[in-house]
XYZ file of C-alpha atoms in Angstrom:
335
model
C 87.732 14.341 -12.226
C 85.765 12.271 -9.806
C 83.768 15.183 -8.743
C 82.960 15.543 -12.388
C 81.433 12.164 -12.851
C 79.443 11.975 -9.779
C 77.907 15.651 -11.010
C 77.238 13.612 -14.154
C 75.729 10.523 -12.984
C 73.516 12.892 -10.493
C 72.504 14.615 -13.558
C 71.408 11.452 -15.727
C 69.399 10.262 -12.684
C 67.473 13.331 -12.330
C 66.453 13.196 -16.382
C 65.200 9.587 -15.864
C 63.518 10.047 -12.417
C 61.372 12.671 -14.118
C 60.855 10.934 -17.325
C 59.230 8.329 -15.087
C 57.560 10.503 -13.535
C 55.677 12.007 -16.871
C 54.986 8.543 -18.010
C 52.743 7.738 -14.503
C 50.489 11.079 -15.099
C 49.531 9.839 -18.773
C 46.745 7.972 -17.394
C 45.318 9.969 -14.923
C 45.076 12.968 -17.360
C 43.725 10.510 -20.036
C 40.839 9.476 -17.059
C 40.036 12.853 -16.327
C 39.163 14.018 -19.307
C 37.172 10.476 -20.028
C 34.984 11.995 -17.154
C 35.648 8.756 -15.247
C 37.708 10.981 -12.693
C 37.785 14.398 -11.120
C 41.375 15.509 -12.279
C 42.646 14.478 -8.637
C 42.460 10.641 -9.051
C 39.480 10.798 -7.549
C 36.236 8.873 -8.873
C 33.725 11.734 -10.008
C 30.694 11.748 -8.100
C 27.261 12.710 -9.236
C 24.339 14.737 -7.987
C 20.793 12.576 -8.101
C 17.624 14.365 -6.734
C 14.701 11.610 -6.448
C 11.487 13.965 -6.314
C 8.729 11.484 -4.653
C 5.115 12.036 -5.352
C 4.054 11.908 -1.380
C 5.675 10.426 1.510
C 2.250 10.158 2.981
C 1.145 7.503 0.522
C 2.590 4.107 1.818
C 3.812 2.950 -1.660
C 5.579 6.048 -2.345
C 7.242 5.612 1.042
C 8.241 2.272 0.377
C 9.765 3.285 -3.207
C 11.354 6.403 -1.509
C 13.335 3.978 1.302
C 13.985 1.247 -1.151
C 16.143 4.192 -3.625
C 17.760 5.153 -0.324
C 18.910 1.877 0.337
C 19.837 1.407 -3.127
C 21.672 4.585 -3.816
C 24.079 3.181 -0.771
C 25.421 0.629 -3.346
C 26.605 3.639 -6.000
C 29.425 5.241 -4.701
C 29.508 7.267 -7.180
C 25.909 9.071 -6.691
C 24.733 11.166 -4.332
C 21.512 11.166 -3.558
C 18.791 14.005 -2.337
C 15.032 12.507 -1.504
C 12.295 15.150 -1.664
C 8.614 14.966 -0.638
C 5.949 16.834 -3.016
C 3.218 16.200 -0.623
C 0.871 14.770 -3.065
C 1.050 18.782 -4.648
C 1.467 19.952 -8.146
C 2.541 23.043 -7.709
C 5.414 21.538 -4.627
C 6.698 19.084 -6.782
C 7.031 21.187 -9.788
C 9.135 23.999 -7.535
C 11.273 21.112 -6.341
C 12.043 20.338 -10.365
C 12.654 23.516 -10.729
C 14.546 24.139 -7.953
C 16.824 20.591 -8.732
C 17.913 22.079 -12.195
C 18.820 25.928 -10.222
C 20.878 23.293 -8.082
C 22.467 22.108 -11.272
C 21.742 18.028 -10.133
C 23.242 15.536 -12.593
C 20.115 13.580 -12.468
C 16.536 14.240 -11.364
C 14.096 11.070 -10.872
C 10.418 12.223 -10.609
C 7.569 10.390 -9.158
C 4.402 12.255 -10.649
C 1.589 13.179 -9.032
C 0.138 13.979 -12.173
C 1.766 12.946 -15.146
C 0.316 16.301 -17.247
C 1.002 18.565 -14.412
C 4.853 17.816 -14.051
C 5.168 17.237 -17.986
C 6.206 20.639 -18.801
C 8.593 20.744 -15.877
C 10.316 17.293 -16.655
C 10.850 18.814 -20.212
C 12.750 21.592 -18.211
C 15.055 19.678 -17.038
C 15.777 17.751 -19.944
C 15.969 20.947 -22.082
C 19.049 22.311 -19.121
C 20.585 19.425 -20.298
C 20.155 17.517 -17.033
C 19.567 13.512 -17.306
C 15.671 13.078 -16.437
C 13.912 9.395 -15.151
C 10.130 9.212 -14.498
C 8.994 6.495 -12.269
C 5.708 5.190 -11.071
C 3.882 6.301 -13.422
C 6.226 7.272 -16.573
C 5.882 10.170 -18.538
C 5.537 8.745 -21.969
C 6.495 11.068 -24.580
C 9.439 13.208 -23.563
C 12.191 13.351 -26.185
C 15.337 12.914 -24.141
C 13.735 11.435 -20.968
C 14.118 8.150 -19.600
C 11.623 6.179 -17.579
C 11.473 3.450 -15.216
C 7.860 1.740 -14.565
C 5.736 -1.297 -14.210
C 2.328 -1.341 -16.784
C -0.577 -0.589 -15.012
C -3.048 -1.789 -17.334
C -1.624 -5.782 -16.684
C -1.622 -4.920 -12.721
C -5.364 -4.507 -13.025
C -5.863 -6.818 -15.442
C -4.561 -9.911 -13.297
C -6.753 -9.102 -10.680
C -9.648 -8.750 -12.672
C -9.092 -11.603 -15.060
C -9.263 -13.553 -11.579
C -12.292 -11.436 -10.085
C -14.454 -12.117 -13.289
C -14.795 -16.292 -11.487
C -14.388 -14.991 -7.933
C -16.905 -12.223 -7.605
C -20.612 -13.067 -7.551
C -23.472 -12.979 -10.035
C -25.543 -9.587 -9.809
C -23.486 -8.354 -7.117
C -22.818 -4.907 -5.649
C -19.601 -4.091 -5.604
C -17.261 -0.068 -4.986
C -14.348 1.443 -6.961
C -11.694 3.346 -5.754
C -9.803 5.306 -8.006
C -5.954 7.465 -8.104
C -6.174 10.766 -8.983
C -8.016 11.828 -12.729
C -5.035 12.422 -15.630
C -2.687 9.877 -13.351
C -1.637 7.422 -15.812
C -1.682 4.508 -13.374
C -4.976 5.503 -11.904
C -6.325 5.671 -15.502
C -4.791 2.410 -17.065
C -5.674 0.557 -13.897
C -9.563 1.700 -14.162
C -9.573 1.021 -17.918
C -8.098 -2.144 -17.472
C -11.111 -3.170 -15.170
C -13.585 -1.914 -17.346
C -12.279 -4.265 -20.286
C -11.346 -6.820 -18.459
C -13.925 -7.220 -15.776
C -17.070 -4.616 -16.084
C -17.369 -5.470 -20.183
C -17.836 -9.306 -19.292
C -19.381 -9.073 -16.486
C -22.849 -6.859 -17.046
C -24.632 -8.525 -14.055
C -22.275 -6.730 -12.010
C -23.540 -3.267 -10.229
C -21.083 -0.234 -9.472
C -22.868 1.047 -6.337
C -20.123 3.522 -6.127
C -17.135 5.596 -7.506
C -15.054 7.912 -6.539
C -11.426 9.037 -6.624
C -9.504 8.809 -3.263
C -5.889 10.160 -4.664
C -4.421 6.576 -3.264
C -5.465 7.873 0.317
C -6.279 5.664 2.911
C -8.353 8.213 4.634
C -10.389 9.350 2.053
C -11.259 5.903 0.731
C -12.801 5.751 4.445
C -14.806 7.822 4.187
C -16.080 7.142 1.146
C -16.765 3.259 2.131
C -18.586 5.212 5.515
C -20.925 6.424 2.830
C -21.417 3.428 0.773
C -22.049 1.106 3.487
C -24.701 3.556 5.173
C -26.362 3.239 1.817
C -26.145 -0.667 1.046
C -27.250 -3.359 3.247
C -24.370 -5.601 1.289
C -21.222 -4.928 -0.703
C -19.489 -7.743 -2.522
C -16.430 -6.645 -3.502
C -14.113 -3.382 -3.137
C -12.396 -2.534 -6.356
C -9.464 -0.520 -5.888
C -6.487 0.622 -7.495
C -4.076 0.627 -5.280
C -3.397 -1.300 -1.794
C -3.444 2.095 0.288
C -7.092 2.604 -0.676
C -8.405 -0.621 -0.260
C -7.165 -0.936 3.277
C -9.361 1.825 4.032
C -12.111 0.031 2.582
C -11.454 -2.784 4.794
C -11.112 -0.671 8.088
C -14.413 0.706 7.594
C -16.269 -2.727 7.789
C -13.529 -4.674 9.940
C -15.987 -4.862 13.012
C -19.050 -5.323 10.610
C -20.526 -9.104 10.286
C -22.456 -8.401 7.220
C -19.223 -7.504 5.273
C -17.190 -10.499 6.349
C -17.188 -12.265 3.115
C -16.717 -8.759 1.003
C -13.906 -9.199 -2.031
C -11.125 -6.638 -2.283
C -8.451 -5.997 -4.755
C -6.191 -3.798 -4.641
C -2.444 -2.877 -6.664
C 1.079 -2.518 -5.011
C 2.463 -5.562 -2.501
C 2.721 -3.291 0.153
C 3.472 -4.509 3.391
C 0.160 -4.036 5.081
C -1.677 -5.712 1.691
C 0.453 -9.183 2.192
C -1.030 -9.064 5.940
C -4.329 -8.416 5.151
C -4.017 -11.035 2.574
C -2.949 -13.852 5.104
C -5.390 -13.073 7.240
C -8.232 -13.878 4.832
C -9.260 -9.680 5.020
C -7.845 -8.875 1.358
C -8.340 -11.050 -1.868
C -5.444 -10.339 -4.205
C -3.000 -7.688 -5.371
C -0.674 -7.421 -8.032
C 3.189 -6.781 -6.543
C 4.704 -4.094 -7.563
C 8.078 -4.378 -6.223
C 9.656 -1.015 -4.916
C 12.602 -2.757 -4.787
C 12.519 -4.130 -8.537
C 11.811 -0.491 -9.362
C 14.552 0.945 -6.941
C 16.990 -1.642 -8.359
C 16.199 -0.367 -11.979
C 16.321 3.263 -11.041
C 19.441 3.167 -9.722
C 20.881 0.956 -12.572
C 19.759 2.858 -15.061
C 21.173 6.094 -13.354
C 24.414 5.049 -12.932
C 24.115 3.848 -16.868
C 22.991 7.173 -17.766
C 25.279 9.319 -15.998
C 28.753 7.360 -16.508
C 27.418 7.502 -20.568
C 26.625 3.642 -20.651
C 23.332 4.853 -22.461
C 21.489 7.622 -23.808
C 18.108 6.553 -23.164
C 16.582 3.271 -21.138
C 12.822 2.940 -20.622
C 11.920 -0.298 -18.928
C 9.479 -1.728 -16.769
C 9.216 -4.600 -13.585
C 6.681 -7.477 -13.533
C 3.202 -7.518 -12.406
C 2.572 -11.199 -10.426
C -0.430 -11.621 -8.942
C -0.389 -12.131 -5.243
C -3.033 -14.185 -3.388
C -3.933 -16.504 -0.661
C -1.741 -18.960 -2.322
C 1.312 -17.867 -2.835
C 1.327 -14.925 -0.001
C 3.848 -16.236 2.155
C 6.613 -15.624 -0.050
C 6.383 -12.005 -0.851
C 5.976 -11.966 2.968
C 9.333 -13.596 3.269
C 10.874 -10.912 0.875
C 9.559 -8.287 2.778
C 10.847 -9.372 6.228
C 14.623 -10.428 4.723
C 14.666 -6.728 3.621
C 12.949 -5.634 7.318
C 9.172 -3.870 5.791
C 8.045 -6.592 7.883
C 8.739 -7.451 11.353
């Protein structure tokens, strides 16, 4: 009889032990299939590819680092950082290549916005979350985009240049590469802003440099070879007017020479302080970084659909220099 009730008892224990048991799984199953898990009570990781326009260029470096840095703070995401060496046809393979790879995400830094359009759609069409950064891709059905507007980063500097630049002076542009749609808003946004109002102003010359230090040398080789005096370099981005600046560094008759220039990047803020650069508009790569990252970690845990948004575009001068100098040494751009 005792036997009988221990056998029992043993048996009732067994029925609850697993009933408990079946109760603790619920959730985990209920996760899993919420896609906040992988089925192991695991958190599910995701696949991000960041496709950057050209390592070479010092503000796509400087974006490139700061989404490395950023991506640390997701530990959910993994990311992948590729360099399209300022080439269509390279960056386009690596889209293509980031959809074969099946990536959860794929960020894209154009080179040009037209050129990578149809590839961008690509992805979006495989059913892959797409971001464009620096410059968007307006337009895409499905795409989201994460930018700054160019047209105000010109126009800050050249609402300032219009009491800071000479009359009848002599001054260079420096443009991105042709269909780029910061290189195009930026130059537009001088010509209404600055060129419009200011007809006693002479463009001695133009060309595009592709953001390239070195061949925004040699064009400033050329223009100062062919002009006793230049009174201002207009360029639109940071990378390009440092070249300018190069050029003439040793050259007395250029001392007092304007230059503008788009970005914040390190080397900008120094020239800056030093009296060599006149202004720049900052465009933070770690604002942008910051807003890539939140937006895909929004995107892919199903947060949101769609997020297009943009950073702001403060002017940065003599005046207030020291600041974004401070910035840019906490976060060790700057030693």
């Amino acid at each position: 009889m005792k036997k009988r009730l221990i056998s029992v008892l043993s048996m009732l224990l067994a029925i609850v032990l697993l009933a408990a048991c079946g109760k603790s799984a619920t959730p985990n199953a209920s996760n899993s299939t919420a896609g906040a898990g992988t089925g192991n009570g695991q958190a599910k990781t995701y696949k991000v590819a960041y496709i950057a326009r050209a390592q070479s260029d010092s503000f796509a470096a400087w974006l490139a680092n700061a989404v490395k840095e950023e991506a640390k703070k997701y530990p959910n995401i993994t990311l992948d950082v590729f360099d399209g060496e300022a080439n269509d046809e390279k960056e386009n393979s690596m889209i293509e290549n980031a959809i074969t790879n099946k990536y959860n995400l794929v960020i894209v830094q154009p080179n040009n916005g037209e050129a990578q359009r149809p590839y961008v759609e690509k992805v979006v069409k495989a059913g892959i979350f797409a971001i464009t950064t620096n410059a968007r891709i307006s337009g895409i059905e499905g795409a989201s985009s994460v930018d700054a507007n160019p047209y105000e980063q010109a126009g800050v500097n050249a609402r300032a240049a219009i009491e800071q630049i000479p009359q009848n002076a002599k001054v260079v542009v420096l443009k991105g590469p042709s269909g780029n749609f910061h290189a195009d808003e930026r130059r537009a946004s001088w010509q209404k802003e600055f060129f419009d109002k200011r007809p006693d102003v002479k463009i001695v010359g133009e060309q595009i440099a592709n953001w390239n230090k070195d061949e925004a040398m040699k064009y400033m080789e050329d223009w100062v070879q062919a002009n006793d005096k230049i009174d201002a370099v207009i360029s639109m981005n940071d990378n390009m007017a440092a070249g300018a600046i190069e050029v003439v560094k040793d050259n007395a008759k250029f001392k007092d020479m304007l230059v503008y220039g788009v970005d914040g990047t390190a080397e900008a803020l120094l020239l800056i302080q030093e009296g060599k650069m006149t202004s720049t508009c900052m465009q933070s790569a770690y604002d942008l970084a910051t807003k890539l990252l939140d937006t895909s970690n929004k995107l892919l845990t199903g947060a949101e659909k769609q997020i297009d948004t943009d950073i702001g575009n403060p002017l940065v001068n003599k005046e207030n220099v020291q600041q974004y100098i401070d910035v840019l040494k906490k976060a060790g751009a700057i030693k």
